[in-house]
Amino acid sequence: MRILTITCSVAALLSASPLAAQTLNVASAGDQNMVDYVKDYLGPMFEKSHPGVKVVSVGTGPGDAGSQKIFEKLDAQKGAATTDFDVVVIHQKAAGTMVKQGLLAKYTDKVDTAKLVSSETAKNSLGADVSGYVIPMFQSQTALAYNADMLKNPPDNFAELKEWVKKNPKQFGYNGIKGGMSGVAFVAGWIYAFGGDAGKLIQGPYDPAEKAKWDAAFSELKDFNKNIVITPGNAGTLDMLNRGEIAMGPVWVDMFYSWQADGKLPPNMKLKLASPGMPGQPMYYAVPEKAAQPKLAEEFIALATSPQVQADGIVKKFNWYPGIDAKNLEGKLDKTAWDKLFTDITPADLSKNAKPFPIAPYFNDILEGYEKKVAN
Amino acid sequence: MSPRQLALLLIAPGLALVAGLFLYPLCFSLVSAFTGPEGGFSLQAFGKAFELYSGDVVFTIVIVVTSCALTAVAAVAIAGTLTLGENPWVVGALRALYRWPLFIPFIVAAQCMRTFLAKNGLMNNTFVSLGLLEPLQAASYLDWRGIIITFVWKQTPFVALLLAGALASLDRATLEAGRNLGASRLRVLIELALPQVMPTLLVALVLSFVTMLSVLSVPMMVAGSQPTMLTVDMAFRINAYGDYATANALGVITYLISAGAAILYLRHGMAKEGAP
């Protein structure tokens, strides 16, 4: 009997192996919603158009930490014939490192939708040249969320914000730099505002002497922090806004709209992109150099970046800005869905004040400067 | 095969597991903590750890030691009531209730505390509606106090469980004698019962100490990040900078802190054979 069971199992395994070859493994850094997006929305759609293919979605965790895990896995499998992942969804910082280490395939020529991308971030990721290696999945943006009942005229720029916080202690909250990227984005915005030339930080080239100019900005930020609340994380900031404990705080635009749509934020909350602006960042679709199913991976990304999916999945479902050029979405979206994304922050605000994060070495300098001079 | 060889063979899988999953990573992180960016021995990572995180080291120790002390008080109160309590209703209710937090993971506890301890959270709202607190007096406990409250809430049942077991196995005659000679129940507990179960209490507290030292979710979710506990700093070092050397240096500092507790544990384990 036992021998029969073993034989059956082996036979089952053997017959299953050609099927296993048709499994597409998609690893996403980012919050659970990104994993669910592939699992519940993109995956089934792709499986329908590719019978016999199974899409498996794996999440590696939110923030840069998730991308770091993908990087470590691909790096560890450098010597192997194929890697476990066929498609990876990664952040900007990791994308640059992975391209430099030769872990990603130059695939975008083989994907038609790559032509629909015009954004600068598809070529330049925090100072690293990534053209050919990535297609943006979506673009997200941070902004200041505020309670319109408590605050009629939100500050237009960071200098006004500083004054407002002085007059309204403990009414502003952000999550520092260890509790999530909206806090990091706020700190980067602060350095753009008070640390000298923002353009240089975004475009490079890297000059280590630059960070000496930020001392005044950091000490002002330390003073600023005395009158604010440090919240526990991105969701913590939204929680506190929701409960009326703070009147303003930096948040991710997509998270803000999703919470509002779920009724987790009152309708009197609004967004403001104060000048000189705050950073946003895309998530990228990339294919590992040694992916087992490169062909399928390209077809999957082509589907994921097609105008219809970008309209229905990215904009409508998640309130992200599309990864491909927005003009390709015309006619694919109803006006309400489109306008919702641009009610508080107009396209003009975006073009003026939506900034990328600084290039990687400045980015690290800002974080470490904050740890040394503000948090300590 | 001699019995000696057989014994070695039997423990080999266990030993291999300990070596592969504990000793190897431990050595690896020790080596990495003492290696400079260009290779070779260096204390640079420790320099960075002390420059940036010395405040957090102190913060971590204060949080964990305070939590242990409060846990001890709460656990003694619960275990004492269970053993010496005379009101069957109180003892019954307590017995049914006190173990619950044991079954709740830290991350869930942290998530619950986020809404419970907030300024306009469940706790303050309850006090306000009971008329015990003015809405304007409500304060947020989502800071170091929140971490301590979560830790104490989560670890008390564990310590109380071990302690209640030890108290229950004491010779009742000495306790009854104390009561007969006129000592109050509190005095019987503190002067007669507790000294006899002190090793158990210490061991339970040492285990709680090490557990609390290693929790990432609670400081991350309950409190803001300035100052914060070492686990958060380690995660940040790796996630934001990919800097394993400093993270490992912080790890070594954590080993040293827990080594202090481990020495206590070993001493009592050796002195009192049979203790857990």
XYZ file of C-alpha atoms in Angstrom:
652
model
C 0.000 0.000 0.000
C 2.755 2.351 1.002
C 4.673 1.645 -2.183
C 1.526 2.344 -4.147
C 1.084 5.695 -2.369
C 4.689 6.659 -3.040
C 4.458 5.647 -6.683
C 1.263 7.632 -7.084
C 2.824 10.698 -5.441
C 5.908 10.485 -7.654
C 3.724 10.058 -10.719
C 1.618 13.026 -9.679
C 4.738 15.120 -9.130
C 6.166 14.157 -12.514
C 2.948 14.902 -14.345
C 2.635 18.185 -12.475
C 6.053 19.454 -13.505
C 5.109 20.658 -17.035
C 2.302 22.596 -15.370
C 4.702 24.075 -12.857
C 6.711 25.396 -15.784
C 3.734 27.572 -16.602
C 3.689 29.323 -13.261
C 4.409 33.027 -13.292
C 5.790 34.222 -9.971
C 5.177 37.890 -9.274
C 6.889 39.399 -6.232
C 5.668 42.800 -5.069
C 7.278 45.103 -2.563
C 4.745 47.466 -1.029
C 1.658 47.148 1.111
C -0.783 44.263 1.073
C -2.984 46.137 -1.409
C -0.307 45.686 -4.080
C -0.140 41.932 -3.492
C -3.931 41.733 -3.605
C -3.952 43.780 -6.787
C -1.921 41.078 -8.560
C -3.672 38.196 -6.825
C -7.283 39.300 -7.215
C -7.238 41.549 -10.257
C -4.266 41.211 -12.627
C -3.608 37.507 -12.030
C -7.077 36.206 -12.897
C -7.208 38.518 -15.935
C -3.863 37.199 -17.198
C -4.803 33.577 -16.508
C -7.952 34.046 -18.593
C -6.011 35.251 -21.618
C -3.285 32.633 -21.102
C -4.947 29.270 -20.400
C -2.757 26.901 -18.432
C -0.755 29.664 -16.809
C -0.952 30.227 -13.078
C 0.001 33.570 -11.571
C 1.392 33.395 -8.051
C 1.596 36.669 -6.132
C 4.081 37.101 -3.279
C 4.399 40.158 -1.063
C 7.754 41.072 0.452
C 6.562 43.889 2.683
C 5.938 47.628 2.637
C 8.443 50.394 1.999
C 12.031 50.104 0.810
C 12.343 47.067 3.095
C 10.225 45.044 0.677
C 12.444 45.942 -2.276
C 15.519 45.178 -0.199
C 14.188 41.628 0.319
C 13.670 41.170 -3.430
C 17.177 42.481 -4.037
C 18.642 40.044 -1.513
C 16.792 37.093 -3.016
C 17.920 37.902 -6.578
C 21.451 38.590 -5.374
C 21.578 35.253 -3.552
C 20.368 33.461 -6.702
C 22.952 35.146 -8.920
C 24.758 31.838 -9.511
C 21.592 29.827 -10.078
C 20.255 28.969 -13.545
C 16.941 30.704 -12.926
C 15.523 32.882 -10.181
C 12.324 32.230 -8.289
C 10.689 35.449 -9.443
C 9.573 36.194 -13.000
C 8.208 39.689 -12.436
C 9.213 42.001 -9.611
C 7.495 45.197 -8.475
C 10.084 47.398 -6.805
C 10.813 50.868 -5.421
C 13.150 53.440 -6.915
C 16.140 53.045 -4.617
C 16.363 49.281 -5.138
C 15.797 49.548 -8.908
C 18.996 51.563 -9.308
C 21.022 49.088 -7.253
C 19.610 46.072 -9.063
C 20.379 47.503 -12.507
C 23.935 48.292 -11.416
C 24.408 44.758 -10.088
C 23.116 43.258 -13.327
C 20.161 41.562 -11.671
C 17.506 42.918 -14.047
C 16.832 42.206 -17.730
C 16.668 44.976 -20.328
C 13.187 44.099 -21.497
C 11.165 47.195 -22.331
C 11.933 47.036 -26.097
C 9.923 43.853 -26.198
C 6.871 45.402 -24.548
C 4.686 47.657 -26.704
C 3.188 49.662 -23.865
C 6.663 50.957 -22.980
C 6.107 53.504 -25.766
C 3.227 54.999 -23.786
C 5.547 56.009 -20.970
C 6.957 59.494 -21.024
C 7.827 60.168 -17.408
C 11.377 60.993 -16.449
C 11.301 58.378 -13.675
C 11.141 55.595 -16.281
C 14.689 56.530 -17.274
C 16.195 57.965 -14.145
C 15.645 56.373 -10.754
C 17.128 58.541 -7.986
C 20.149 59.251 -10.138
C 20.615 55.759 -11.570
C 20.038 55.147 -15.271
C 17.297 52.542 -15.500
C 16.059 53.143 -19.053
C 15.130 49.877 -20.682
C 14.905 48.021 -17.403
C 11.686 49.310 -15.857
C 8.147 50.424 -16.678
C 6.308 52.407 -13.996
C 3.318 50.567 -12.540
C 1.904 53.791 -11.093
C 3.055 57.094 -9.749
C 2.209 58.037 -6.200
C 2.498 61.385 -4.497
C 2.684 62.715 -0.953
C 0.811 65.838 0.102
C -0.419 67.549 3.235
C -3.840 66.332 4.327
C -5.800 68.784 6.456
C -9.121 69.103 8.187
C -11.009 71.805 6.296
C -13.328 72.433 9.253
C -10.443 73.320 11.539
C -8.359 75.062 8.933
C -9.849 77.310 6.283
C -6.653 78.522 4.643
C -4.012 75.833 4.606
C -0.402 77.019 4.295
C 0.783 77.578 0.748
C 4.401 76.813 1.394
C 6.723 75.353 4.011
C 7.561 78.755 5.539
C 3.871 79.397 6.197
C 3.543 75.902 7.582
C 6.338 76.650 10.047
C 4.497 79.747 11.274
C 1.199 77.916 11.460
C 2.700 75.160 13.604
C 4.151 77.756 15.988
C 0.675 79.226 16.496
C -1.047 75.838 16.647
C 1.129 73.509 18.682
C 0.445 69.757 18.486
C -1.946 70.214 15.573
C 0.486 68.918 12.963
C 1.653 65.306 12.900
C 4.077 63.274 10.832
C 5.750 59.924 11.332
C 9.445 60.843 11.511
C 11.668 58.844 9.161
C 11.482 55.359 10.631
C 7.724 54.966 10.526
C 6.979 55.148 6.819
C 7.699 57.010 3.637
C 5.255 59.900 4.038
C 7.426 61.161 6.891
C 10.570 60.701 4.814
C 8.877 62.627 1.991
C 8.029 65.465 4.365
C 11.640 65.674 5.549
C 12.853 65.685 1.929
C 10.342 68.466 1.181
C 11.698 70.395 4.160
C 15.253 70.149 2.801
C 14.025 71.189 -0.667
C 12.441 74.232 0.983
C 15.182 75.290 3.375
C 18.338 73.406 2.350
C 19.410 75.327 -0.728
C 19.170 74.087 -4.285
C 16.495 71.378 -4.604
C 17.247 70.832 -8.299
C 20.766 69.751 -7.496
C 19.526 67.163 -5.022
C 17.130 65.730 -7.573
C 19.390 65.789 -10.616
C 22.847 65.328 -9.145
C 25.722 64.973 -9.611
C 26.508 64.044 -6.025
C 28.724 66.453 -4.133
C 29.400 65.428 -0.506
C 29.987 69.085 0.436
C 26.329 69.854 -0.215
C 25.117 68.361 3.058
C 26.982 70.957 5.092
C 24.430 73.492 3.848
C 21.564 71.700 5.565
C 22.581 72.345 9.172
C 20.310 75.366 9.587
C 17.404 73.526 7.981
C 17.874 70.584 10.342
C 18.078 72.728 13.455
C 14.895 74.536 12.385
C 13.273 71.141 11.872
C 14.322 70.177 15.389
C 12.551 73.279 16.721
C 9.576 72.545 14.507
C 9.363 69.019 15.928
C 8.885 70.399 19.448
C 5.447 71.701 18.474
C 4.225 68.697 16.553
C 3.201 65.102 17.178
C 5.275 62.174 15.921
C 2.710 59.657 14.723
C 3.133 55.881 14.552
C 3.402 55.388 10.783
C 1.603 56.429 7.585
C -1.610 54.851 8.804
C -1.007 56.436 12.216
C -1.100 59.913 10.678
C -4.376 59.140 8.909
C -5.760 57.615 12.126
C -5.005 60.782 14.064
C -6.521 62.976 11.354
C -9.584 60.773 11.408
C -10.011 61.060 15.179
C -9.541 64.808 15.102
C -6.353 64.664 17.172
C -4.339 66.585 14.605
C -5.483 69.018 11.941
C -2.770 68.424 9.351
C -0.134 65.896 8.326
C 1.704 64.497 5.296
C 0.089 61.436 3.692
C 0.202 59.396 0.496
C -2.470 60.675 -1.880
C -3.649 57.193 -2.884
C -3.937 56.037 0.734
C -5.836 59.218 1.559
C -8.424 58.688 -1.183
C -8.757 54.981 -0.470
C -9.400 55.649 3.222
C -11.886 58.332 2.320
C -13.666 55.983 -0.102
C -13.856 53.338 2.643
C -15.356 55.865 5.056
C -12.280 55.755 7.292
C -11.683 59.491 6.848
C -14.359 62.171 7.168
C -15.332 63.998 3.956
C -14.107 67.331 5.334
C -10.479 66.243 4.793
C -8.638 67.857 1.927
C -5.200 67.734 0.347
C -2.681 70.445 -0.345
C 0.624 70.229 -2.166
C 2.504 73.088 -0.512
C 5.331 74.738 -2.402
C 8.181 74.000 -3.160
C 6.584 70.604 -3.143
C 6.887 67.116 -1.751
C 8.246 63.963 -3.331
C 6.316 61.188 -4.944
C 7.603 57.962 -6.338
C 6.646 55.301 -8.844
C 6.688 51.573 -8.330
C 8.357 49.752 -11.207
C 7.645 46.539 -13.063
C 10.918 44.770 -13.798
C 12.013 41.327 -14.999
C 14.943 39.585 -13.297
C 17.891 38.808 -15.588
C 17.472 35.083 -14.975
C 13.696 34.861 -14.875
C 12.425 31.385 -15.704
C 9.573 32.728 -17.836
C 10.820 35.945 -19.461
C 8.318 35.749 -22.329
C 5.335 35.340 -20.031
C 6.704 38.060 -17.769
C 6.802 40.527 -20.662
C 3.253 39.650 -21.681
C 2.128 40.099 -18.086
C 3.699 43.541 -17.841
C 2.242 44.505 -21.230
C -1.197 43.687 -19.859
C -0.550 45.487 -16.573
C 0.576 48.678 -18.312
C -2.116 48.673 -21.001
C -4.328 51.784 -20.962
C -7.476 49.882 -19.971
C -5.853 48.175 -16.974
C -4.136 51.401 -15.938
C -7.499 53.161 -16.035
C -9.576 50.509 -14.278
C -7.020 49.031 -11.934
C -4.591 51.784 -11.111
C -6.679 54.951 -11.218
C -10.171 53.721 -10.418
C -9.397 50.985 -7.926
C -6.451 52.483 -6.084
C -6.441 56.235 -6.758
C -2.866 56.100 -7.975
C -1.700 58.283 -10.805
C -1.128 56.132 -13.911
C 2.334 54.772 -14.694
C 1.952 55.420 -18.420
C 1.310 58.850 -19.862
C -2.096 60.098 -18.669
C -3.221 61.136 -22.153
C -3.457 57.460 -23.149
C -6.201 56.998 -20.596
C -8.577 59.364 -22.358
C -11.858 57.696 -23.130
C -11.035 54.774 -20.843
C -12.165 56.533 -17.672
C -15.365 58.277 -16.764
C -14.999 61.896 -15.789
C -15.871 61.459 -12.117
C -13.118 58.906 -11.594
C -10.645 61.126 -13.338
C -11.691 64.349 -11.628
C -11.599 62.746 -8.202
C -7.872 62.360 -8.551
C -7.419 66.020 -9.377
C -9.949 67.776 -7.114
C -7.653 69.004 -4.366
C -4.398 68.789 -6.238
C -4.776 70.105 -9.753
C -2.632 68.953 -12.693
C -0.974 72.388 -12.493
C -0.083 71.806 -8.811
C 1.345 68.470 -9.782
C 3.486 69.773 -12.584
C 4.833 72.544 -10.356
C 5.156 70.869 -6.964
C 5.329 67.103 -7.496
C 9.009 66.381 -7.007
C 10.981 63.156 -7.170
C 12.981 62.022 -4.160
C 16.609 63.197 -4.118
C 19.209 60.981 -5.818
C 20.236 58.019 -3.676
C 23.417 59.405 -2.028
C 21.699 62.686 -1.056
C 18.702 60.676 0.061
C 20.915 58.715 2.486
C 22.620 61.924 3.625
C 19.248 63.495 4.425
C 18.126 60.459 6.414
C 21.374 60.269 8.326
C 21.461 64.030 8.870
C 17.977 63.774 10.337
C 19.038 60.966 12.661
C 22.083 62.917 13.827
C 20.730 66.424 14.096
C 16.996 66.187 14.537
C 16.111 62.909 16.230
C 19.110 62.736 18.538
C 28.202 0.995 18.590
C 28.915 2.118 22.116
C 26.187 3.899 24.111
C 28.326 7.021 23.956
C 28.392 7.009 20.170
C 24.693 6.285 20.085
C 24.006 9.241 22.358
C 26.041 11.493 20.109
C 24.188 10.206 17.090
C 20.869 10.913 18.773
C 21.663 14.494 19.641
C 23.360 15.172 16.293
C 20.225 16.458 14.469
C 19.457 18.810 17.338
C 23.030 20.024 17.490
C 23.123 20.547 13.732
C 19.971 22.650 13.943
C 21.374 24.792 16.739
C 24.639 25.204 14.857
C 23.026 26.000 11.518
C 20.156 28.176 12.615
C 21.589 29.842 15.693
C 25.381 29.631 16.046
C 26.194 30.299 12.395
C 24.014 33.444 12.100
C 25.277 34.571 15.515
C 28.929 34.302 14.459
C 28.124 35.844 11.111
C 26.522 38.896 12.706
C 29.367 39.190 15.239
C 31.934 39.159 12.440
C 29.930 41.629 10.377
C 29.582 44.007 13.339
C 33.362 44.145 13.736
C 34.168 44.439 10.020
C 34.858 47.784 8.373
C 33.554 48.827 4.958
C 36.843 47.797 3.322
C 37.034 44.538 5.269
C 39.340 43.931 8.214
C 38.701 44.558 11.886
C 37.006 47.856 12.681
C 34.907 49.424 15.416
C 33.342 51.856 12.974
C 29.906 50.242 13.144
C 29.897 50.545 16.928
C 30.974 54.172 16.616
C 27.994 54.849 14.416
C 25.680 52.876 16.681
C 26.720 54.930 19.704
C 26.689 58.237 17.864
C 23.185 57.784 16.500
C 21.489 55.380 18.846
C 22.954 55.711 22.358
C 19.733 57.451 23.395
C 17.747 54.550 22.021
C 19.911 52.043 23.932
C 19.037 53.789 27.203
C 15.394 54.135 26.120
C 15.220 50.400 25.357
C 16.707 49.417 28.710
C 14.402 51.779 30.626
C 11.304 50.529 28.780
C 12.140 46.854 29.237
C 13.216 47.127 32.894
C 10.163 49.234 33.814
C 7.871 46.837 31.976
C 9.443 43.893 33.834
C 8.959 45.598 37.200
C 5.315 46.425 36.495
C 4.725 42.954 35.077
C 6.128 41.474 38.282
C 3.791 43.564 40.447
C 0.750 42.715 38.352
C 1.636 39.029 38.149
C 2.201 38.774 41.922
C -1.157 40.457 42.514
C -2.956 38.042 40.179
C -1.153 34.888 41.310
C -1.515 35.946 44.960
C -5.261 36.466 44.586
C -5.630 33.124 42.811
C -3.811 31.271 45.589
C -4.832 33.140 48.704
C -8.081 34.785 47.586
C -11.106 33.890 49.688
C -13.906 35.206 47.511
C -14.757 32.376 45.094
C -16.395 34.776 42.608
C -13.358 36.988 42.294
C -10.980 34.026 42.043
C -13.189 32.270 39.492
C -13.558 35.336 37.301
C -9.860 36.135 37.477
C -8.909 32.556 36.677
C -11.122 32.628 33.614
C -9.884 35.985 32.378
C -6.214 36.443 33.123
C -4.740 34.109 30.509
C -6.387 35.716 27.507
C -3.577 38.040 26.430
C -1.299 34.964 26.180
C -3.142 33.917 23.049
C -2.904 37.273 21.313
C 0.196 37.945 19.188
C 2.195 41.112 19.863
C 1.265 42.606 16.518
C -2.457 42.227 17.183
C -2.034 43.605 20.697
C -0.194 46.606 19.222
C -2.944 47.209 16.680
C -5.608 47.062 19.415
C -3.649 49.452 21.625
C -3.390 51.975 18.772
C -7.109 52.628 18.952
C -7.451 51.942 22.661
C -4.800 54.323 23.977
C -5.138 57.190 21.480
C -6.165 60.653 22.618
C -9.678 60.214 21.276
C -9.445 56.449 21.630
C -11.617 53.899 23.358
C -10.079 54.300 26.816
C -10.329 58.083 27.018
C -13.782 58.082 25.433
C -14.977 55.621 28.042
C -13.596 57.776 30.856
C -15.210 60.864 29.332
C -18.594 59.205 28.960
C -18.378 57.948 32.553
C -17.731 61.511 33.649
C -14.295 60.647 35.039
C -12.402 62.845 32.606
C -13.000 66.155 30.870
C -12.583 65.851 27.070
C -9.890 68.527 27.149
C -7.831 66.602 29.710
C -7.639 63.529 27.484
C -4.054 62.762 26.552
C -2.603 60.310 24.068
C -0.719 57.350 25.480
C 0.744 56.463 22.102
C 4.339 57.019 23.204
C 6.677 55.253 25.646
C 3.787 54.758 28.014
C 1.875 52.933 25.299
C 4.789 50.551 24.740
C 5.015 49.795 28.466
C 1.255 49.282 28.805
C 1.231 46.880 25.836
C 4.228 44.921 27.121
C 2.828 44.626 30.651
C -0.606 43.635 29.386
C 0.893 40.994 27.124
C 3.520 39.529 29.494
C 1.640 39.549 32.812
C -0.381 36.376 32.113
C 2.792 34.451 31.234
C 4.515 35.410 34.478
C 1.309 34.969 36.481
C 0.799 31.498 35.011
C 4.225 30.269 36.110
C 3.931 32.013 39.447
C 0.441 30.712 40.218
C 1.673 27.198 39.478
C 4.585 27.593 41.848
C 2.392 29.140 44.550
C -0.166 26.364 44.256
C 2.492 23.723 44.846
C 3.688 25.339 48.097
C 3.056 23.612 51.374
C -0.232 25.161 52.513
C 0.584 24.465 56.169
C 3.107 27.296 56.462
C 0.690 29.756 54.887
C -2.151 28.594 57.136
C 0.123 28.908 60.136
C 0.863 32.493 59.194
C -2.842 33.233 58.857
C -3.572 31.555 62.231
C -0.975 33.686 63.952
C -2.806 36.775 62.711
C -0.837 37.855 59.626
C -2.878 39.573 56.915
C -3.149 37.876 53.525
C -0.889 40.487 51.963
C 1.740 39.824 54.614
C 1.475 36.054 54.129
C 1.935 36.577 50.409
C 4.922 38.899 50.667
C 6.748 37.423 53.634
C 5.902 33.728 53.458
C 4.842 32.730 49.974
C 6.863 34.965 47.620
C 10.345 34.190 49.022
C 9.704 30.497 48.368
C 8.762 31.041 44.715
C 11.294 33.799 44.001
C 13.386 31.659 41.606
C 10.310 30.949 39.469
C 9.370 34.620 39.427
C 12.899 35.610 38.401
C 13.054 33.049 35.639
C 9.682 34.158 34.277
C 10.809 37.782 34.362
C 14.092 37.002 32.602
C 12.205 35.239 29.826
C 9.829 38.209 29.565
C 12.788 40.586 29.479
C 14.329 38.819 26.500
C 10.968 38.593 24.732
C 10.242 42.304 25.136
C 13.726 43.186 23.992
C 13.096 41.444 20.696
C 9.670 42.813 19.764
C 9.568 45.027 16.676
C 5.866 45.506 16.060
C 4.935 47.159 19.354
C 7.393 50.104 19.328
C 6.821 50.476 15.584
C 3.047 50.600 15.745
C 2.279 52.057 19.157
C 4.775 54.902 19.465
C 6.388 57.510 17.276
C 9.959 56.939 16.209
C 11.881 59.434 18.364
C 13.262 57.918 20.569
C 12.525 54.313 19.789
C 13.637 50.796 20.643
C 16.697 49.095 19.162
C 14.671 46.629 17.080
C 13.210 49.531 15.082
C 16.668 51.029 14.595
C 18.036 47.712 13.351
C 15.197 47.352 10.863
C 15.682 50.947 9.718
C 19.447 50.536 9.255
C 18.859 47.591 6.908
C 15.781 48.859 5.086
C 16.860 52.428 4.499
C 20.603 52.041 4.011
C 21.214 48.306 3.492
C 23.746 48.823 6.304
C 24.146 45.419 7.938
C 27.290 46.331 9.879
C 25.609 48.929 12.092
C 22.473 46.806 12.409
C 24.666 43.936 13.587
C 26.503 46.233 15.992
C 23.111 47.142 17.474
C 22.401 43.424 17.576
C 25.588 42.812 19.546
C 24.550 45.538 21.996
C 21.215 43.743 22.374
C 23.053 40.442 23.000
C 25.010 42.142 25.754
C 21.863 43.512 27.378
C 20.157 40.131 27.242
C 23.357 38.426 28.425
C 22.895 40.283 31.705
C 19.481 38.706 32.022
C 20.752 35.317 30.866
C 23.358 35.267 33.633
C 20.561 35.677 36.197
C 18.651 32.872 34.522
C 21.586 30.481 34.476
C 22.485 31.171 38.096
C 18.995 30.373 39.268
C 18.692 27.442 36.903
C 21.898 25.959 38.331
C 21.197 26.797 41.945
C 17.700 25.433 41.897
C 17.911 22.224 39.957
C 14.680 21.346 38.294
C 13.573 24.930 37.917
C 12.667 25.720 34.306
